[in-house]
Coordinates of C-alpha atoms and ligand atoms in Angstrom, one line a residue:
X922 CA 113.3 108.5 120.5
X923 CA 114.0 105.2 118.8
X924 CA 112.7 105.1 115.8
X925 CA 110.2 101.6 116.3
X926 CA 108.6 104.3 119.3
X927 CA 107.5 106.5 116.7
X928 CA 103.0 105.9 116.2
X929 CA 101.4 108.5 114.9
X930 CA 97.8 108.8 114.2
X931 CA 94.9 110.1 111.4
X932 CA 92.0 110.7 113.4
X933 CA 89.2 112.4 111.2
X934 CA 85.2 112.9 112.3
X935 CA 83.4 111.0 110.1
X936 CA 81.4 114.3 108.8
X937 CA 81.3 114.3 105.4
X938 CA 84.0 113.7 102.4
X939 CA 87.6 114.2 103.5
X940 CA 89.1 117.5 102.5
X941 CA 92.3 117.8 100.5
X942 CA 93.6 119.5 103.5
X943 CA 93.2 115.9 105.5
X944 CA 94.6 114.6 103.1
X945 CA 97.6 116.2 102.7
X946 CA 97.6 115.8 106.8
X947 CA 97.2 111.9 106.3
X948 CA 100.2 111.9 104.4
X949 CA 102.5 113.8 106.0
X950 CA 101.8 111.3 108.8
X951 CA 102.4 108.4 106.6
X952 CA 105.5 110.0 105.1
X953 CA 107.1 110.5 108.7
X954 CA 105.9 106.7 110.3
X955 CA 107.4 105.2 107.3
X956 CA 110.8 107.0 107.4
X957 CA 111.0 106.1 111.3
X958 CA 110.0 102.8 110.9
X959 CA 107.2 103.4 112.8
X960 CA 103.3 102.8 113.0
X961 CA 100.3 104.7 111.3
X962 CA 97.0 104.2 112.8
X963 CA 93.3 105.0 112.0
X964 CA 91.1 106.4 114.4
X965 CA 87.7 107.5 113.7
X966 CA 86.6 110.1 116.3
X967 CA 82.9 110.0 116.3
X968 CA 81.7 110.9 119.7
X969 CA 80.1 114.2 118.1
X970 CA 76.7 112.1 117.2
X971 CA 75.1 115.1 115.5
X972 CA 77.5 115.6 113.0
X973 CA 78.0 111.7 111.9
X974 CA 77.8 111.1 108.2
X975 CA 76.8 107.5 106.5
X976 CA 79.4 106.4 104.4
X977 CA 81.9 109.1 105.3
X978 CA 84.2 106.0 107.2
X979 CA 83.8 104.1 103.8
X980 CA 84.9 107.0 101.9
X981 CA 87.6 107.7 103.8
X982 CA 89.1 104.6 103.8
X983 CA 88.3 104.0 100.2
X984 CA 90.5 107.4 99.5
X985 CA 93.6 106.0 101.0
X986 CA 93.2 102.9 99.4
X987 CA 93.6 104.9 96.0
X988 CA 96.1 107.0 97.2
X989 CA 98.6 104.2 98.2
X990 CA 98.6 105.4 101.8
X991 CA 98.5 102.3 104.3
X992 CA 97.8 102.0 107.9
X993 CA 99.0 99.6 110.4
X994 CA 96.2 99.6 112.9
X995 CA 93.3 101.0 113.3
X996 CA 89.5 100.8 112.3
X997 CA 89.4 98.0 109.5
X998 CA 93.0 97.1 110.0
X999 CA 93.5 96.0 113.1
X1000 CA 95.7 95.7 116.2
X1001 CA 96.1 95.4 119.7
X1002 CA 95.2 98.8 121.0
X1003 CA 91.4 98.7 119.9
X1004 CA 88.7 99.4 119.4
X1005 CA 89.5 102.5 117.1
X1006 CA 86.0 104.0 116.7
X1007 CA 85.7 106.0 119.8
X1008 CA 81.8 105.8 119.8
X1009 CA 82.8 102.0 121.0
X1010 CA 85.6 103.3 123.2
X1011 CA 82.6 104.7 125.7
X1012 CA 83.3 102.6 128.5
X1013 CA 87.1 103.5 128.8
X1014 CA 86.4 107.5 129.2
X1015 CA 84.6 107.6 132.4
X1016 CA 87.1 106.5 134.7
X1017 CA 89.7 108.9 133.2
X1018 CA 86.6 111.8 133.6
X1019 CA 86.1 110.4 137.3
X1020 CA 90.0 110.8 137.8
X1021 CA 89.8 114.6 137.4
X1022 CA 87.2 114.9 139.1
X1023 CA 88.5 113.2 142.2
X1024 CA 91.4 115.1 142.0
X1025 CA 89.8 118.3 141.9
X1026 CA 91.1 119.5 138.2
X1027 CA 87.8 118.9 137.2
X1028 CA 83.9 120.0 138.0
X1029 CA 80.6 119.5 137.4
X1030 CA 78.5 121.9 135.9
X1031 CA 74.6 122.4 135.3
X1032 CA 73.9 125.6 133.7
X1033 CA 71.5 125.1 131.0
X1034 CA 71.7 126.4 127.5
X1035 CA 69.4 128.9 128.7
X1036 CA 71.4 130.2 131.9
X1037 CA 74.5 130.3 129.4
X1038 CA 72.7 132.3 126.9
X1039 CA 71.3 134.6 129.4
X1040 CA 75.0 135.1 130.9
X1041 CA 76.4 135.9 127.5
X1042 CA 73.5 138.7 127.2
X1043 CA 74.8 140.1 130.6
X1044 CA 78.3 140.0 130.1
X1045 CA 80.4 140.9 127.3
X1046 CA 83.2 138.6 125.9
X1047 CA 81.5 136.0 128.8
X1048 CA 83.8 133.0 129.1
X1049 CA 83.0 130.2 131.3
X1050 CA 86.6 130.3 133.2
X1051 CA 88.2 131.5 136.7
X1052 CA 86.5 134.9 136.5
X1053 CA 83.1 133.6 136.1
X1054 CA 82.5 129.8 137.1
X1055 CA 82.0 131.5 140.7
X1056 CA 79.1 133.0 140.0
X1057 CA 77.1 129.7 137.4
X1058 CA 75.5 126.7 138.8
X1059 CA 78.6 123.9 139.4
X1060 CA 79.9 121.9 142.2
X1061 CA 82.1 124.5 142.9
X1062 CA 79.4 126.8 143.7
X1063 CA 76.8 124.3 145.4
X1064 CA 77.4 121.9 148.1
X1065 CA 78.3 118.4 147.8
X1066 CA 74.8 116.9 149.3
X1067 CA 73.1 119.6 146.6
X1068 CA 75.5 118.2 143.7
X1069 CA 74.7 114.3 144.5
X1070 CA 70.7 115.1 144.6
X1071 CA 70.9 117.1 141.3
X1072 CA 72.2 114.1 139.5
X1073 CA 69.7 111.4 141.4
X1074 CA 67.2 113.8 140.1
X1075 CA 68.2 112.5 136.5
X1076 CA 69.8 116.5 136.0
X1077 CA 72.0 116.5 133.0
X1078 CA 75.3 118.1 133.6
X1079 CA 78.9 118.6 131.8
X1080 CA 82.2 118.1 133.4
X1081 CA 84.3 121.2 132.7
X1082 CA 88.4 121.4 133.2
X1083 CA 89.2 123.7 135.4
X1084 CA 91.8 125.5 134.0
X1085 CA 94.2 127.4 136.7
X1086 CA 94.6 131.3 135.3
X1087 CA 97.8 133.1 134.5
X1088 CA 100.3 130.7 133.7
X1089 CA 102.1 130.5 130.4
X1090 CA 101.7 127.3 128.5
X1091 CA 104.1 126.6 126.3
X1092 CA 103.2 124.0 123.2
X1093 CA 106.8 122.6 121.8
X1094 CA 105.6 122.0 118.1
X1095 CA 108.2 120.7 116.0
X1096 CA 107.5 123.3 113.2
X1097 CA 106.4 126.4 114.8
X1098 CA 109.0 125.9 117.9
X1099 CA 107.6 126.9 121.6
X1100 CA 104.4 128.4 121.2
X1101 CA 103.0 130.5 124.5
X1102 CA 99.8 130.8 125.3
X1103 CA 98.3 132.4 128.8
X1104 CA 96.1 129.8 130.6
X1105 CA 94.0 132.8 130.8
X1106 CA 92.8 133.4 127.7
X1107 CA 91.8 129.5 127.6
X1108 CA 87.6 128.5 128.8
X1109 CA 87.1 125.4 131.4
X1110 CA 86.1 123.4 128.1
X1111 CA 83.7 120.7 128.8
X1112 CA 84.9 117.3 128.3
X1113 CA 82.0 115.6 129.3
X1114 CA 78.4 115.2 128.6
X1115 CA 75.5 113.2 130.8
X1116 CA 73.6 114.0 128.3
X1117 CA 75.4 111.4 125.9
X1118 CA 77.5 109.6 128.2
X1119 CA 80.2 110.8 125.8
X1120 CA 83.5 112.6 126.3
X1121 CA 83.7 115.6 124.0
X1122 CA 86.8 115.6 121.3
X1123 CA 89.0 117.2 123.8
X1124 CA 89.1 114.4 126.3
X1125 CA 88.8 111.4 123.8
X1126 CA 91.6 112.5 122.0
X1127 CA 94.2 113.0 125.1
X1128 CA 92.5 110.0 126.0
X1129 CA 93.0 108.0 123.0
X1130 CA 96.7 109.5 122.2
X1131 CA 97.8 108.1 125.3
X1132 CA 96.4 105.0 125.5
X1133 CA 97.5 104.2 121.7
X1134 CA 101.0 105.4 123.1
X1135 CA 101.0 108.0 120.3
X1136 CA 104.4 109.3 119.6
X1137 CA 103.8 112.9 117.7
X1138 CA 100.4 114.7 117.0
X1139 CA 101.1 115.9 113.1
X1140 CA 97.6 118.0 112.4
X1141 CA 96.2 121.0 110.5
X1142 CA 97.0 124.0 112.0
X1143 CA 92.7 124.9 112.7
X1144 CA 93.7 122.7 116.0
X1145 CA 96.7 124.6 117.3
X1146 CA 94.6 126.9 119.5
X1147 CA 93.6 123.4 121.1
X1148 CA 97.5 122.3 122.1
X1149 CA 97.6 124.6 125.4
X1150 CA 94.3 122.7 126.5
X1151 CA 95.6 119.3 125.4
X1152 CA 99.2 119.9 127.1
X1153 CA 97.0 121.2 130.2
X1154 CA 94.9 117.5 130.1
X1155 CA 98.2 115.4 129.9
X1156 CA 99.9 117.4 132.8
X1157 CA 96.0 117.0 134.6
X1158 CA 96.4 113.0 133.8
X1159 CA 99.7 113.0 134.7
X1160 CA 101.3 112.4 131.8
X1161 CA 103.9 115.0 130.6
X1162 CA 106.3 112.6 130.6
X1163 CA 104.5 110.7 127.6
X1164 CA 103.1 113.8 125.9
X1165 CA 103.3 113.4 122.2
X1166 CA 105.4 115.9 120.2
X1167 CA 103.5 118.1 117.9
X1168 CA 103.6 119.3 115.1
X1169 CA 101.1 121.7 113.4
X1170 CA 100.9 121.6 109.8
X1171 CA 100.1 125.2 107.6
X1172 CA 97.1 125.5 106.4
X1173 CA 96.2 125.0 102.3
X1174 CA 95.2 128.5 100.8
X1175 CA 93.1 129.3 98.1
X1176 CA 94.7 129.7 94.8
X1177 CA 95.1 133.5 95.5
X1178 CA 96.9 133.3 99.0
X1179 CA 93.9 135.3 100.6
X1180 CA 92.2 132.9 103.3
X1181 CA 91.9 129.1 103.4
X1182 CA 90.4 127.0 100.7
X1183 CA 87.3 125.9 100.3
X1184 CA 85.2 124.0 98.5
X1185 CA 83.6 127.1 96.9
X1186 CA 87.2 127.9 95.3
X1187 CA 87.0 125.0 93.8
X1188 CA 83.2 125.1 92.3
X1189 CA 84.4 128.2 91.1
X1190 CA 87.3 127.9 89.3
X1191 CA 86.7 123.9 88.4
X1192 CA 88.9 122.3 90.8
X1193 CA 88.3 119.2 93.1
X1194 CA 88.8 119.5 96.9
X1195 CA 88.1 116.2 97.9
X1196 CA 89.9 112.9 96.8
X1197 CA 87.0 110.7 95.6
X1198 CA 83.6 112.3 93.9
X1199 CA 81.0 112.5 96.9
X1200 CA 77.2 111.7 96.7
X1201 CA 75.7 114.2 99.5
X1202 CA 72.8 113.4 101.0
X1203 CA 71.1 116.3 99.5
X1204 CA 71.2 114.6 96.0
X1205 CA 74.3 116.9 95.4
X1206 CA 77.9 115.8 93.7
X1207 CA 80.9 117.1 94.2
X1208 CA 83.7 116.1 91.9
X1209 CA 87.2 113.5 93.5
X1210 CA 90.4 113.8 92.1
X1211 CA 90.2 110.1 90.8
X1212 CA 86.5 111.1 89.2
X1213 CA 88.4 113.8 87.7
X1214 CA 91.1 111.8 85.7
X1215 CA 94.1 112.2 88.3
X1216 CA 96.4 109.9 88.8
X1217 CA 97.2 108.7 92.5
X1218 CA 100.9 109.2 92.6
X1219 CA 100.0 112.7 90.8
X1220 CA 98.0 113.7 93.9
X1221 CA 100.6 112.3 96.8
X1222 CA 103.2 114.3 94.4
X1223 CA 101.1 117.5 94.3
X1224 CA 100.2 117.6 97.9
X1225 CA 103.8 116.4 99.9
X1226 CA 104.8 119.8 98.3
X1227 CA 102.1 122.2 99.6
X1228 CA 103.6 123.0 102.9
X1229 CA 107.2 121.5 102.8
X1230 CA 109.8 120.3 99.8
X1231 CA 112.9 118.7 99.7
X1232 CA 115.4 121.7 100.1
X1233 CA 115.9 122.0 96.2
X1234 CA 114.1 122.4 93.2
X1235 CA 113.5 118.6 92.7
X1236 CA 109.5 118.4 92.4
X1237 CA 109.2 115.0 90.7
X1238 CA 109.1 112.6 93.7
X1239 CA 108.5 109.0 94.1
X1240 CA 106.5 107.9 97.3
X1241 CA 109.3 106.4 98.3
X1242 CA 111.2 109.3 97.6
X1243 CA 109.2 111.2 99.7
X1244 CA 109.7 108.7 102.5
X1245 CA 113.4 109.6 102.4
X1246 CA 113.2 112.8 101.7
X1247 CA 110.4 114.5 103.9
X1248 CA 111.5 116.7 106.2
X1249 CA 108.5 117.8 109.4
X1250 CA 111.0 120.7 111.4
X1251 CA 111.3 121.8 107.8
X1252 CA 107.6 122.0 107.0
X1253 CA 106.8 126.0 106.4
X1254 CA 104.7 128.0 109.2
X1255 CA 103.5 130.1 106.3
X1256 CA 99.8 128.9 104.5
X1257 CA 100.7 126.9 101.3
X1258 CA 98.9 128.6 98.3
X1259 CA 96.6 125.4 96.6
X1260 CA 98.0 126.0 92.6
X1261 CA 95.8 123.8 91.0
X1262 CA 97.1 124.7 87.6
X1263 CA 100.5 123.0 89.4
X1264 CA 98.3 120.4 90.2
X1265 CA 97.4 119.4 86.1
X1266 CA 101.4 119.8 85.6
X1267 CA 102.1 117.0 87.9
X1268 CA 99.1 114.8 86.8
X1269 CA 100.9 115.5 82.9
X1270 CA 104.2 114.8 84.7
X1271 CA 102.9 111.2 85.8
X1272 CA 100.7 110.8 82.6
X1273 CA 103.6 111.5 80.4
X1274 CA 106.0 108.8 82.6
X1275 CA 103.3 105.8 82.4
X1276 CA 103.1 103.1 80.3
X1277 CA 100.1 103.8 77.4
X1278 CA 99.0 100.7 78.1
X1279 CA 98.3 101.1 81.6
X1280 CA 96.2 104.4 80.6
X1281 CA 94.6 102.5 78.3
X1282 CA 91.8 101.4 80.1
X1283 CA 90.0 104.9 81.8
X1284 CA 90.6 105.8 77.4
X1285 CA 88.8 102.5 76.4
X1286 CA 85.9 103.8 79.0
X1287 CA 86.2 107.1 77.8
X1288 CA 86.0 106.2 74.2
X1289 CA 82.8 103.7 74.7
X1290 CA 81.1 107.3 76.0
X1291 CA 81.6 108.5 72.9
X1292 CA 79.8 105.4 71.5
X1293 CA 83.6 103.5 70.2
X1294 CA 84.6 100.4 71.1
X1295 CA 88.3 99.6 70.8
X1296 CA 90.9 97.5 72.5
X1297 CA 93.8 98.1 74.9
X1298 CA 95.9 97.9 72.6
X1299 CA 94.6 100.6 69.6
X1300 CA 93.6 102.9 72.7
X1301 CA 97.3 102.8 73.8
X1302 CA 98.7 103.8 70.5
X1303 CA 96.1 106.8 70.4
X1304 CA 97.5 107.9 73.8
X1305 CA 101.0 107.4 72.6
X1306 CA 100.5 109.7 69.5
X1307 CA 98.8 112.2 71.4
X1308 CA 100.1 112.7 74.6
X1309 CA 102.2 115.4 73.7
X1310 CA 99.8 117.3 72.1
X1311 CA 98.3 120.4 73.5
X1312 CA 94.6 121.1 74.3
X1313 CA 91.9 123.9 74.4
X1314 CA 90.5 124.5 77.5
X1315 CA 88.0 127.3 79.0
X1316 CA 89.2 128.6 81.9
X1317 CA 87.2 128.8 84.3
X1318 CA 88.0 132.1 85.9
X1319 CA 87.5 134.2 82.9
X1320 CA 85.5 132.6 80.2
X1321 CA 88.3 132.3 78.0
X1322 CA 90.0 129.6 75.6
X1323 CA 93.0 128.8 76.7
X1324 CA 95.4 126.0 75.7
X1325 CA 97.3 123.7 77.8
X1326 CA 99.5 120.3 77.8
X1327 CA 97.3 117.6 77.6
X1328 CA 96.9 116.5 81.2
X1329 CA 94.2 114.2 81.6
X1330 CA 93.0 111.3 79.6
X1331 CA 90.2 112.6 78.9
X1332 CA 91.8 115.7 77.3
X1333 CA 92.7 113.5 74.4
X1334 CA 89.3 112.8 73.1
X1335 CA 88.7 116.0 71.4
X1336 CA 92.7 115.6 70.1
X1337 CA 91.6 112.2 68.2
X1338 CA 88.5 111.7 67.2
X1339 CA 89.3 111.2 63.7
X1340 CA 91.6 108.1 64.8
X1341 CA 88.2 106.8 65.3
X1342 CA 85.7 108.3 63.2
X1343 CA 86.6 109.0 59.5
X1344 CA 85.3 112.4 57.9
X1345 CA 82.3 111.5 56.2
X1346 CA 82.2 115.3 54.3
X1347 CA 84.5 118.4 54.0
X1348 CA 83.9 121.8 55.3
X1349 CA 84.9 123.7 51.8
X1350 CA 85.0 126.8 53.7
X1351 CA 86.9 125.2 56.7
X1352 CA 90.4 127.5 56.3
X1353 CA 92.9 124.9 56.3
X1354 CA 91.0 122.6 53.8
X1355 CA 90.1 126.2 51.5
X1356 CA 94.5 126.5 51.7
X1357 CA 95.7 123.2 51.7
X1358 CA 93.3 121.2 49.3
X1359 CA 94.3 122.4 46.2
X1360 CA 93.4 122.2 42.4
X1361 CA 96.5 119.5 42.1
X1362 CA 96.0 117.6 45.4
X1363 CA 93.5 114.7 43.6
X1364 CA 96.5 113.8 41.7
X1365 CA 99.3 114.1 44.4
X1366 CA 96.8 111.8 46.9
X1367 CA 95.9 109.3 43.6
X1368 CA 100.0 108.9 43.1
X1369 CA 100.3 108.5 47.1
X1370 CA 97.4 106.0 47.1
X1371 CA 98.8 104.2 44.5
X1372 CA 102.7 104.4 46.0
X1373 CA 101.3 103.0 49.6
X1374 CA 99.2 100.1 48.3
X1375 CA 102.1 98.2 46.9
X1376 CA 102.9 98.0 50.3
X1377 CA 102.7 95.0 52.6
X1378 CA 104.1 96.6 55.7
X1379 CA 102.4 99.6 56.3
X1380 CA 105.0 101.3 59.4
X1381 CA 105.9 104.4 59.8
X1382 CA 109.1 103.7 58.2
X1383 CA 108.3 101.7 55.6
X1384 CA 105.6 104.5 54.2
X1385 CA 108.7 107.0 54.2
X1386 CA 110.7 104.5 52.3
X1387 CA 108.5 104.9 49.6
X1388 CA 106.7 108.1 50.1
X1389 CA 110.0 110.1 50.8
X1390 CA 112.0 108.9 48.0
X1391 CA 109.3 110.1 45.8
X1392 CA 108.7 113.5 47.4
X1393 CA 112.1 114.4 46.7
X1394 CA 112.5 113.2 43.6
X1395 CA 109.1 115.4 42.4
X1396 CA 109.2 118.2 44.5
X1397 CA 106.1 116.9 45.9
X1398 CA 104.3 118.4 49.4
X1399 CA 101.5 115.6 49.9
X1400 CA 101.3 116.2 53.9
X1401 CA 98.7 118.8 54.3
X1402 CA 96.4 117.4 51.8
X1403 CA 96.9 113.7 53.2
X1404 CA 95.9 115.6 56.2
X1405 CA 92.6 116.8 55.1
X1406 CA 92.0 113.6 53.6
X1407 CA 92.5 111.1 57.1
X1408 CA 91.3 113.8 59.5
X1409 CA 89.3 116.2 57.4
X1410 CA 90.7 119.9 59.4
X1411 CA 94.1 120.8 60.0
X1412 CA 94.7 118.6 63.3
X1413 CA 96.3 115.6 64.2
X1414 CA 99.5 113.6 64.4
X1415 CA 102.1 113.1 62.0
X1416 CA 100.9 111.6 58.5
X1417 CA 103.0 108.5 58.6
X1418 CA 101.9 107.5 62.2
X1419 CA 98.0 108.1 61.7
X1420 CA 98.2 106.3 58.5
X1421 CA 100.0 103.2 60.4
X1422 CA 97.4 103.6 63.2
X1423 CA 94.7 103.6 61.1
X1424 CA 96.3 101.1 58.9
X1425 CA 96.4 100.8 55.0
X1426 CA 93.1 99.4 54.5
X1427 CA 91.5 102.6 55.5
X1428 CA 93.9 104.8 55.1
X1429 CA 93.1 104.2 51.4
X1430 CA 89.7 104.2 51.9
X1431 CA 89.6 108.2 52.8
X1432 CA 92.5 109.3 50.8
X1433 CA 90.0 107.9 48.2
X1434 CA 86.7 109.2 49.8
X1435 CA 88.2 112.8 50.0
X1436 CA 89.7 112.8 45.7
X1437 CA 85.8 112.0 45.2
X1438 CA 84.4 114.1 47.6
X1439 CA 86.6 117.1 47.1
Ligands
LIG2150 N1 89.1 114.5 114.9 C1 89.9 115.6 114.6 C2 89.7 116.0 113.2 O1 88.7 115.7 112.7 C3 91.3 115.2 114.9 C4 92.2 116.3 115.3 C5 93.6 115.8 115.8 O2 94.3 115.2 114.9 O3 93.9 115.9 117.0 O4 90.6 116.5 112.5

């Protein structure tokens, strides 16, 4: 295939928020359009009116947009094989429903939910397929003149595929290889309701794939036991020589490898699943990666490597690294285990390697919760200071205090306070200040008051030049009390760059405040 033939597709059910999992589907589909040179498009497939969410479109959209994940065409973007919402692609179905039926690959049934339920009561394992359409109510069973008055009558039917028995189907997927399947085992799915007037997912999406001229199918693996049917459908249409290649993606585990991850894991152990924070109708919120203080490029990091990587151990990628590098034949078969604790590593990674002045302004937010207001600028020295630093945490799985690398922006607040907020009393009984505040340290902190206010410049360096000098040439250990003096407990930076942040003014001010105080 050349690579300008390559169009792939995301095509979620507006339903709700969009799972990591789609995601992570989203963007190996991105990943592999951009390294062919080829087109991404949007589909929304809503013909399932029961399950439509408000706002679910919007919030879709809204999470690529912060992900850095761009479509060509699609709905909202554009192009020339519209519409894209397939509750407005209605009118197209029909004919391609009337085409199978013509052709005898289809038929139309009228069993009623009762009948169905009744026949599942009789017969165990029932399946409507070759072994039992014979004996339910369908145009196979009753005659033609029977059929035509049924449906003048205003009957509701469903138009089933007829799916021929005992043939071995074989699904070429790109990362699983040829997958068999008996026609057997596979139901006469319905892909048509009266009811509606709609197609059911089954049909829309051949439907739709073909029509868009969709290249390759890249999808969770929960739809793999659908790629016999859908191989079935194109060789039905006619179209085998257009199929799309697939490619099933391995599902995302929960952080212990047993089962698939939901939402639940992540209530419980206080991770999010879904990209953006989601108001539910209910009143109810669940937490978004970008609520929760990640960083885009953290996320596309985290996720292109649940399910494939790049051959070594190279885990820092760029997006456009990705686009080089990303691999589908080499995307695993085997679940990929959801390590959000690997998840905080890369989100540190990315902290770590952006500009403190570009963080500065989720801190500046941050910081006016806490009732401070502060510029750019003094927020972005904070996060410089600090970003290194590590942080308690309680983790969630066992009640316990645990420290980490400070990951987040938000994990700095509790790291820095004191930048902001002078001690306005000392805790005598607080250890460090019991050790380090000592029956000398009012006249070490009076001599390095009096050393750093002849000073005009008040950098790091130019507080050693005086301070250092001096400590050598006395023997004197000023640090830890200097330190209960600016912060009032034994945390913080180093000496000489709180002092500079906080600046010589104040610096003074509580060196002063604590010889009184103390
Ligand atoms: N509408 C399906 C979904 O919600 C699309 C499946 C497919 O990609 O074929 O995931």
């Amino acid at each position: 295939m050349s690579a300008s033939n390559v169009r792939v597709r995301f095509a979620p059910s507006p339903t709700g928020p969009l799972h990591i999992g789609g995601v992570r589907t989203a963007l190996y589909n991105y990943l592999f359009a951009r390294q062919h040179g080829g087109k991404l498009i949007f589909r929304i497939e809503d013909t399932d009116s029961n399950r439509f969410v408000p706002g679910a479109e919007e919030y879709i959209i809204e999470s690529f947009r912060w992900l850095g994940i761009d479509f060509d065409e699609g709905v909202t973007f554009g192009g020339d094989k519209g519409p894209y919402r397939q509750s407005e692609r209605r009118h197209i179905y029909k004919k391609y429903v009337d085409q199978l039926l013509a052709e005898g690959k289809a038929y139309i049934a009228f069993d009623t939910p009762e009948q169905l339920n009744e026949k599942r009561e009789q017969i165990p394992n029932f399946q409507y397929d070759a072994t039992t359409r014979g004996m339910m109510t369908n145009s196979l069973t009753l005659d033609a003149a029977e059929v035509e008055a049924r449906i003048a009558r205003g009957e509701q039917y469903v138009v089933r595929f007829k799916i021929e028995p005992g043939e071995d189907v074989h699904v070429d997927d790109i990362i699983r290889g040829d997958v068999v399947i008996n026609s057997s085992i596979l139901d006469d799915k319905v892909l048509y309701k009266s009811a509606d007037q709609l197609p059911t997912y089954h049909l829309a999406n051949i439907v739709d794939d073909h029509l868009m001229e969709i290249s390759h199918v890249i999808r969770g693996e929960e739809w793999l036991p659908s790629a016999p049917l859908h191989v079935l459908l194109y060789r039905a249409f006619g179209w085998a020589d257009t199929m799309p290649r697939f490619a099933h993606l391995p599902l995302l585990l929960k952080p212990t490898g047993n089962g698939k991850l939901s939402k639940r894991d992540g209530d419980k152990l206080g991770f999010p699943v879904f990209p953006l924070e989601w108001h539910g109708e209910d009143g109810t919120v669940s937490a978004g990666y970008r609520e929760s203080g990640y960083l885009p490029q953290a996320v596309v990091n985290f996720l292109a490597l649940l399910g494939w990587n790049p051959g070594d151990d190279t885990e820092l990628l760029s997006m456009d690294e990705l686009i080089q590098k990303f691999d589908l034949s080499k995307c695993s078969k085997a679940g990929a285990k959801f390590d959000y604790v690997k998840g905080w590593w890369f989100n540190r990674e990315y902290l770590l390697a952006t500009p403190a002045l570009k963080l500065a302004p989720s801190f500046v937010d941050l910081l006016a919760q806490h009732g401070i207001t502060t510029t750019a600028e003094r927020a972005a020295a904070v996060i410089d200071m600090m970003k290194t630093k590590n942080v308690e945490y309680v983790d969630a799985q066992s009640g316990q205090t645990k420290k980490r690398s400070v990951s987040f922006i938000a994990d700095l607040w509790p790291l820095c306070d004191f930048c902001f907020i002078a001690p306005t009393s000392f805790d005598r009984e607080d250890k460090f200040v019991k050790k380090n505040w000592k029956d000398d340290s009012a006249a070490v902190m009076s001599e390095v008051a009096r050393l750093l206010e002849g000073l005009d410049d008040f950098g790091v360096e130019a507080q050693k030049a005086v301070i250092d000098p001096w400590c050598e040439a006395t023997g004197a250990k000023p640090w830890n009390a200097w330190r209960v003096a600016l912060v009032g407990e034994g945390k913080g930076p180093d000496m000489y760059e709180l002092s500079a942040f906080l600046g010589k003014e104040e610096t003074l001010r509580r060196i002063r405040f604590a010889i009184d105080n103390l």
